[in-house]
mmCIF file of C-alpha atoms in Angstrom:
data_model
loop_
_atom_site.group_PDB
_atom_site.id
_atom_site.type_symbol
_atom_site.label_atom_id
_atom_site.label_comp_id
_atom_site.label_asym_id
_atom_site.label_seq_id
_atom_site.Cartn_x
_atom_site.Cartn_y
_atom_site.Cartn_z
ATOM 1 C CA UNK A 145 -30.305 31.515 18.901
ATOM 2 C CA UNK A 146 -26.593 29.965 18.932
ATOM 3 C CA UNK A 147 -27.976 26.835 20.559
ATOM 4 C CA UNK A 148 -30.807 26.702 17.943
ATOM 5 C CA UNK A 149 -27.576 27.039 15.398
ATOM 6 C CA UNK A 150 -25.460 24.397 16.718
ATOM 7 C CA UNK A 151 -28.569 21.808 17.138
ATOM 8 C CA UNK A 152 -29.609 22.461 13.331
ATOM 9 C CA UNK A 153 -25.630 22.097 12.293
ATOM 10 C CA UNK A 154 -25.606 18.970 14.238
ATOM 11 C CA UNK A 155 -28.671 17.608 12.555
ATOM 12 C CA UNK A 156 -27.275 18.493 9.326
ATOM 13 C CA UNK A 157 -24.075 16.861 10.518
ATOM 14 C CA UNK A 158 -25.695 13.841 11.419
ATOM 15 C CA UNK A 159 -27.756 13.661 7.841
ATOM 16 C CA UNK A 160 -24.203 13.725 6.167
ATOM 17 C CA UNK A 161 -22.696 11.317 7.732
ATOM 18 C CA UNK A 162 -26.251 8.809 7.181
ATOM 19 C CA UNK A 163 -25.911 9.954 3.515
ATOM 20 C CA UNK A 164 -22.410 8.754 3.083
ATOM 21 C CA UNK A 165 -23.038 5.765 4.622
ATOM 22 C CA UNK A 166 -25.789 5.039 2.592
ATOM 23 C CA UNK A 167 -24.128 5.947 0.059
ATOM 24 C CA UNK A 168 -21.030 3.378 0.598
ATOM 25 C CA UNK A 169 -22.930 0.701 1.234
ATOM 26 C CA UNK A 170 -25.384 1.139 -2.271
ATOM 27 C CA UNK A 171 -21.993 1.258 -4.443
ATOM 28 C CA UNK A 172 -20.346 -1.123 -2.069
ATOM 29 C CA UNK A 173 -19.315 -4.418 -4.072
ATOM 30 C CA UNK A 174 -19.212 -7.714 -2.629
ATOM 31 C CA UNK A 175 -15.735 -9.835 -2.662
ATOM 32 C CA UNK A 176 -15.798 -11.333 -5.562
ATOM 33 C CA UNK A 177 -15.675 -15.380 -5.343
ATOM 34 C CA UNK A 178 -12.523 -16.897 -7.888
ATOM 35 C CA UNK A 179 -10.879 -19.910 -8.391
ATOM 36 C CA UNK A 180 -7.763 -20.867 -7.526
ATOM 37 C CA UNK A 181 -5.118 -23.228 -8.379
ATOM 38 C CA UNK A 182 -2.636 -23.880 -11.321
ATOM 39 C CA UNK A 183 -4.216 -21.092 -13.200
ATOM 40 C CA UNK A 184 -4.270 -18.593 -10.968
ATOM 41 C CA UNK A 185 -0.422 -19.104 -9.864
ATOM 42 C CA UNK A 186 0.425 -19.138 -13.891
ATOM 43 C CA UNK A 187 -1.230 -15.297 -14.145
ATOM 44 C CA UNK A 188 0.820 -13.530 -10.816
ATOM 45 C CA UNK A 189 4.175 -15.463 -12.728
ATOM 46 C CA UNK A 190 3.159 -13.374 -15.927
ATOM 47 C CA UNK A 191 2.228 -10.678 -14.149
ATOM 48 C CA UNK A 192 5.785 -10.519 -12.355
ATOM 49 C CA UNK A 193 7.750 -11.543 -15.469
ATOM 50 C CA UNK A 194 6.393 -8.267 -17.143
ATOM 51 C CA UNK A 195 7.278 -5.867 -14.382
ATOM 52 C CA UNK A 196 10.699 -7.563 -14.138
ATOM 53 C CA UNK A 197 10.449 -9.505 -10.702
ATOM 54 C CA UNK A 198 14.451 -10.830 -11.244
ATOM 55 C CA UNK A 199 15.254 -6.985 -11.589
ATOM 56 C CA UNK A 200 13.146 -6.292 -8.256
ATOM 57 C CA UNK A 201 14.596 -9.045 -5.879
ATOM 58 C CA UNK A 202 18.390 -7.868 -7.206
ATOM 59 C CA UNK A 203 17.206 -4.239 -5.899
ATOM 60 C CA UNK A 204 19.320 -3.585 -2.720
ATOM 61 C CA UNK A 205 17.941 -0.290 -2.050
ATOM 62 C CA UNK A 206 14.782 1.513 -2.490
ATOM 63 C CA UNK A 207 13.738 5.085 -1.371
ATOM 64 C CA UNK A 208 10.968 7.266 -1.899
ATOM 65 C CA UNK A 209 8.711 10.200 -0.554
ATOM 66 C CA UNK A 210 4.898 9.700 0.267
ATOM 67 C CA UNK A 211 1.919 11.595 1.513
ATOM 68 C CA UNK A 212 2.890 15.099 -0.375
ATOM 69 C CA UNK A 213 6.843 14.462 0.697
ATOM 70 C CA UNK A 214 5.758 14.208 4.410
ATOM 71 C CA UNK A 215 7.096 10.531 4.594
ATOM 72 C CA UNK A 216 10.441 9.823 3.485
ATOM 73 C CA UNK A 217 11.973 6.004 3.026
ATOM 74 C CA UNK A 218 14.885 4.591 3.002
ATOM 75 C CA UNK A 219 14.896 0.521 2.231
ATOM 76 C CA UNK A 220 17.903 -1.369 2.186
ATOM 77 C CA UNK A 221 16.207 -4.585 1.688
ATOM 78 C CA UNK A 222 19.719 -7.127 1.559
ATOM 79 C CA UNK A 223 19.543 -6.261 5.628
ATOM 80 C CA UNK A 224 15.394 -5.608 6.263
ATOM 81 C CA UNK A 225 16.613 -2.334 7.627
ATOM 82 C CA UNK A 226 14.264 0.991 6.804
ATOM 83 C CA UNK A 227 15.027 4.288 7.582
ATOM 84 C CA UNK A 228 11.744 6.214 7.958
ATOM 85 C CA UNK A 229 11.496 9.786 8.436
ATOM 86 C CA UNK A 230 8.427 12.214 9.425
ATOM 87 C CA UNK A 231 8.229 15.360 11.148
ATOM 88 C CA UNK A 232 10.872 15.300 13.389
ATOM 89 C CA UNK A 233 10.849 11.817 13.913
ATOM 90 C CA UNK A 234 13.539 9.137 11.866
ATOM 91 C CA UNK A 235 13.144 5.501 12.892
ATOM 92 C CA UNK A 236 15.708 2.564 11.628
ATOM 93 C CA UNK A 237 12.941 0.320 11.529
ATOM 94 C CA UNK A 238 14.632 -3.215 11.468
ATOM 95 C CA UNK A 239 12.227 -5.701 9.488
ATOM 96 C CA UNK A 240 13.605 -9.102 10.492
ATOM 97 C CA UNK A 241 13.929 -7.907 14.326
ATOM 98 C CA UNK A 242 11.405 -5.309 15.371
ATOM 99 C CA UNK A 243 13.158 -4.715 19.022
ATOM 100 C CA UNK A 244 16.815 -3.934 17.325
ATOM 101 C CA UNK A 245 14.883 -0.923 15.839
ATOM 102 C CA UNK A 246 15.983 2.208 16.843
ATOM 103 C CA UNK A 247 14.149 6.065 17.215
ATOM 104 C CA UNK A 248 15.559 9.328 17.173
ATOM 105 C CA UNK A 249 14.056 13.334 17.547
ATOM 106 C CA UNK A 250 15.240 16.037 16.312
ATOM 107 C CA UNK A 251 18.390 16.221 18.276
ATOM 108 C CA UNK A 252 17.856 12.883 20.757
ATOM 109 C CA UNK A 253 17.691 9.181 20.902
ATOM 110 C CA UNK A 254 14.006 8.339 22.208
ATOM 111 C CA UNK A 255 14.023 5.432 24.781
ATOM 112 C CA UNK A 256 11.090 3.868 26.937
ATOM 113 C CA UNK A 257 7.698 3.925 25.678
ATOM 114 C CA UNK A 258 7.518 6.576 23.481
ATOM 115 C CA UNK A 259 10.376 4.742 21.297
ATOM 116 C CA UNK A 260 8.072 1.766 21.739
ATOM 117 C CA UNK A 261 5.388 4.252 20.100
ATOM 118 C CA UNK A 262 7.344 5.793 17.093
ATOM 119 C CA UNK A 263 8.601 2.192 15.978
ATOM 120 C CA UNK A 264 5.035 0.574 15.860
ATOM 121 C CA UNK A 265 4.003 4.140 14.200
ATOM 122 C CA UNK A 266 7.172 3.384 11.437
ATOM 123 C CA UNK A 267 6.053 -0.001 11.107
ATOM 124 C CA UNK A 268 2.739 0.807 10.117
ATOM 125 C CA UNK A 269 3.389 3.497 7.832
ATOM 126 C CA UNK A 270 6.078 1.458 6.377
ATOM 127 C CA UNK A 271 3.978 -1.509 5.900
ATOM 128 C CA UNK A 272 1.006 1.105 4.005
ATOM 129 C CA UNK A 273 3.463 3.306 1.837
ATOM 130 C CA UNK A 274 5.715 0.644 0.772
ATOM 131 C CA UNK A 275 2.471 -1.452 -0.210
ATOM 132 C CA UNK A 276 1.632 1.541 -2.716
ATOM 133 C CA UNK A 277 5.029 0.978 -4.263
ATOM 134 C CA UNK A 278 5.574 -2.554 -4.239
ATOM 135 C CA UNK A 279 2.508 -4.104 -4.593
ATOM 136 C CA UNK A 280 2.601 -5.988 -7.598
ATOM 137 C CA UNK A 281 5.854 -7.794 -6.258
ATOM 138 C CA UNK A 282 4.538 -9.181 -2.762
ATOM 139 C CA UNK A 283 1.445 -11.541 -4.735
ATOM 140 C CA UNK A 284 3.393 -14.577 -4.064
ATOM 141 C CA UNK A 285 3.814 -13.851 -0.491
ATOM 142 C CA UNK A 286 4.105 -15.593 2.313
ATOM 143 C CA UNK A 287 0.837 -15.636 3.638
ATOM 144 C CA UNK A 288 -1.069 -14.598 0.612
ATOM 145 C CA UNK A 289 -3.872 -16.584 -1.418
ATOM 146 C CA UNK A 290 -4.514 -16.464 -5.383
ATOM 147 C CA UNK A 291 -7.192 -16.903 -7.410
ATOM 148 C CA UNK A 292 -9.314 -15.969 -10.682
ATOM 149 C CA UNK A 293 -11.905 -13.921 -11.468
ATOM 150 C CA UNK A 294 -14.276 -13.128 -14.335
ATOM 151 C CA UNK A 295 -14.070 -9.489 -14.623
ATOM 152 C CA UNK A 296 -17.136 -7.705 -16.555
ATOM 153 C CA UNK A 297 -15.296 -7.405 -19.873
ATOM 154 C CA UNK A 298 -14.419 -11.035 -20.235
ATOM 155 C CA UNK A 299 -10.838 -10.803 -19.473
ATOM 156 C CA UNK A 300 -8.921 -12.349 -16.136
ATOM 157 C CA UNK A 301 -8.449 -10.693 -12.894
ATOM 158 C CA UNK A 302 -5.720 -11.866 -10.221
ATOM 159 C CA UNK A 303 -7.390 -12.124 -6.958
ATOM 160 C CA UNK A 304 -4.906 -11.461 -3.665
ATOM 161 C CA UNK A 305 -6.153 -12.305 -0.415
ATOM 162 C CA UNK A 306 -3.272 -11.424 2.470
ATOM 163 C CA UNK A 307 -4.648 -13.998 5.073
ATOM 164 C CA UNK A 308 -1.527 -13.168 7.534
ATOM 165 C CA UNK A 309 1.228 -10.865 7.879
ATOM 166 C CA UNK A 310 1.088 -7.109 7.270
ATOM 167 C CA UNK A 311 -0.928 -4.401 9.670
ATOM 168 C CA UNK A 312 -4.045 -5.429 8.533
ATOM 169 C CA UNK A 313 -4.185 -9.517 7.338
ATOM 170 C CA UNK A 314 -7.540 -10.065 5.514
ATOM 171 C CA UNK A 315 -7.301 -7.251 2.778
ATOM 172 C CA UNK A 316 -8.125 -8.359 -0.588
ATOM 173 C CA UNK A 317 -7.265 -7.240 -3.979
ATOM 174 C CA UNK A 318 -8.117 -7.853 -7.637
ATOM 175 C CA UNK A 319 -5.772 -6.972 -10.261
ATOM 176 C CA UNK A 320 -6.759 -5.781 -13.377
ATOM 177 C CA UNK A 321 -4.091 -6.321 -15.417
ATOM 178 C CA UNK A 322 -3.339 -5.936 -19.590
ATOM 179 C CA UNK A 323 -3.318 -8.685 -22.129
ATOM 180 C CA UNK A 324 0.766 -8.832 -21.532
ATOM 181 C CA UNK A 325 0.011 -9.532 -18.050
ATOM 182 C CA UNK A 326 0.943 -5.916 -17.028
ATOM 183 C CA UNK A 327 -0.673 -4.009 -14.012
ATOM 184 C CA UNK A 328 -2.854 -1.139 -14.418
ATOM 185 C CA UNK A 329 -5.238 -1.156 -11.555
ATOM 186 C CA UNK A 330 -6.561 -3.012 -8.757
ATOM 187 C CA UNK A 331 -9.965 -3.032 -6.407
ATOM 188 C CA UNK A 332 -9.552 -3.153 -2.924
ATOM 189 C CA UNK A 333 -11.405 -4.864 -0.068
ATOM 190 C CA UNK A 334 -9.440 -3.539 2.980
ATOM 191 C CA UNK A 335 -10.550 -2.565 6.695
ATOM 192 C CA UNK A 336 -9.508 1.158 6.813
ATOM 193 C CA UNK A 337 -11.829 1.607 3.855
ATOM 194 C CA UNK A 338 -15.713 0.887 4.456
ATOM 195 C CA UNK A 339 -16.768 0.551 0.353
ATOM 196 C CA UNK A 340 -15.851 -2.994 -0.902
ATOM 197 C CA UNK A 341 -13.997 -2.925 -4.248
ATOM 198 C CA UNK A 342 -12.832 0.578 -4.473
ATOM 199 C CA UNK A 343 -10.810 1.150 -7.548
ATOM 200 C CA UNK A 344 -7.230 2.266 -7.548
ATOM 201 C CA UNK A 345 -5.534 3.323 -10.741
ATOM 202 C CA UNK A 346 -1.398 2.741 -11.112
ATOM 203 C CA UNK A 347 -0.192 4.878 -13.644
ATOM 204 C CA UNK A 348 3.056 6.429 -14.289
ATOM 205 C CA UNK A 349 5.372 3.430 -14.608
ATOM 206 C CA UNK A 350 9.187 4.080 -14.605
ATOM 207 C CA UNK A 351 12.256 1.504 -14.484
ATOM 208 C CA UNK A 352 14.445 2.130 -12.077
ATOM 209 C CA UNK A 353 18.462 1.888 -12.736
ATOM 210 C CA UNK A 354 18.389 -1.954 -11.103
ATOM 211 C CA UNK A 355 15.497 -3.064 -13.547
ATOM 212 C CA UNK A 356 12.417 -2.856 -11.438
ATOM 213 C CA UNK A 357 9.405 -0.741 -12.524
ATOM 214 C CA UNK A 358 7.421 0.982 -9.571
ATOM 215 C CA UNK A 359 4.532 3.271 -10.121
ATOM 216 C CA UNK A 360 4.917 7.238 -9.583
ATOM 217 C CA UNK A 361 0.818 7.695 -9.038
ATOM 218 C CA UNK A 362 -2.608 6.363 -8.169
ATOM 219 C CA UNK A 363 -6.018 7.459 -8.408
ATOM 220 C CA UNK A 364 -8.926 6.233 -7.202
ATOM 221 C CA UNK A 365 -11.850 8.438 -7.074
ATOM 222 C CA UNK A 366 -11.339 12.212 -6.216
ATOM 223 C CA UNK A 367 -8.044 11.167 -4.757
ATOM 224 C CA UNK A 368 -4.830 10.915 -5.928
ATOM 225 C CA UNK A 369 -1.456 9.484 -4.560
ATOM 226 C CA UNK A 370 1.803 10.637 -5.769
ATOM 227 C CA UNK A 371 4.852 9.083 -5.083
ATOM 228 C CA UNK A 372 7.975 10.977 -5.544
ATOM 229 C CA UNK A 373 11.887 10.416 -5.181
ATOM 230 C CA UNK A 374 11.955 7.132 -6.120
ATOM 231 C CA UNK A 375 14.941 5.145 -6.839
ATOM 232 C CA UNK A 376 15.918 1.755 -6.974
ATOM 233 C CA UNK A 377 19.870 0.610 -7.191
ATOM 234 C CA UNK A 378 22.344 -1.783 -5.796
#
């Protein structure tokens, strides 16, 4: 009887996961083709003029709390240093020389490979929180490609391809952005997420004492991303 269970919750299991896939792959969107250039360069400088890039780059510091206050940041971006904080873990995760990094338990300094482990952990949690907050700053990038696309209701989207750099070089994403030029929401094309073009909402806008607005929540789908503690100052 309990092996006639477990095979029948296996096959339902199994009829899940097909459905999902199925699923992602009929709502799946393809990368959208754009055009790049002079245009496309003119629309991520409007874009940045309207969330006050000056105000961002003259932001020395930057912290916040991610992942329901589980991650905590600390940016000081005049050195590239980070402090990053989870469980019982705190990394100073230097940006500009990832072997002068440093890693730390709850009452040790961790050496030898598992230090090795933690800062490559940092790194990469770094490099996906920080995206959620910064975004909209890092589409002139080193790295990055622009273009434009025809979105369905006739306006202009600002398509960012990340060809290098990053944990994951090859994500894509089209802003969708409002007649001032201002960000409201973007579609992805990334690796950790098998559906082309999900949509992710930024909402909740606030300016920070140094002048740079950074979003306090996304939503795409059933999920949403809050972003707490954030502050930006000199």
């Amino acid at each position: 009887m309990i092996k006639r269970i477990l095979k029948i919750t296996g096959v339902l299991i199994g009829l899940i996961i097909l459905g999902l896939f199925v699923y992602g792959w009929i709502i799946s969107k393809p990368l959208p083709e754009g055009k790049s250039g002079i245009e496309a360069d003119a629309l991520a400088q409007k874009m940045l003029k309207t969330i006050n890039y000056e105000g961002y780059k003259q932001t020395r510091f930057l912290e916040w709390s991610f992942r329901n206050n589980t991650h905590h940041y600390k940016w000081d971006k005049e050195s590239s240093v980070v402090e990053v904080k989870w469980s019982d873990n705190r990394v100073l995760l230097n940006l500009s020389y990832l072997e002068k990094s440093e890693a730390f338990g709850a009452k040790e300094i961790i050496t030898g490979e598992k230090r090795s482990s933690l800062i490559h952990k940092a790194l990469d949690k770094f490099n996906n929180d920080s995206f959620w907050l910064v975004a909209p700053y890092k589409v002139l990038d080193k790295g990055t490609t622009r273009s434009i696309v025809e979105l369905e209701d006739g306006s202009k989207g600002l398509l960012v391809t990340y060809v290098k750099g990053g944990s994951t070089p090859g994500d894509s994403y089209l802003w969708k952005l409002n007649p001032n030029g201002f960000p409201n929401a973007y579609q992805m094309w990334v690796k950790i997420i098998p559906i082309g073009g999900v949509e992710a909402s930024w909402d909740d806008w606030i300016l920070t004492s140094s002048g740079a607005y950074l979003p306090k929540s996304h939503k795409f789908g059933p999920i949403n991303l809050d972003i707490n503690n954030i502050k930006g100052y000199n």
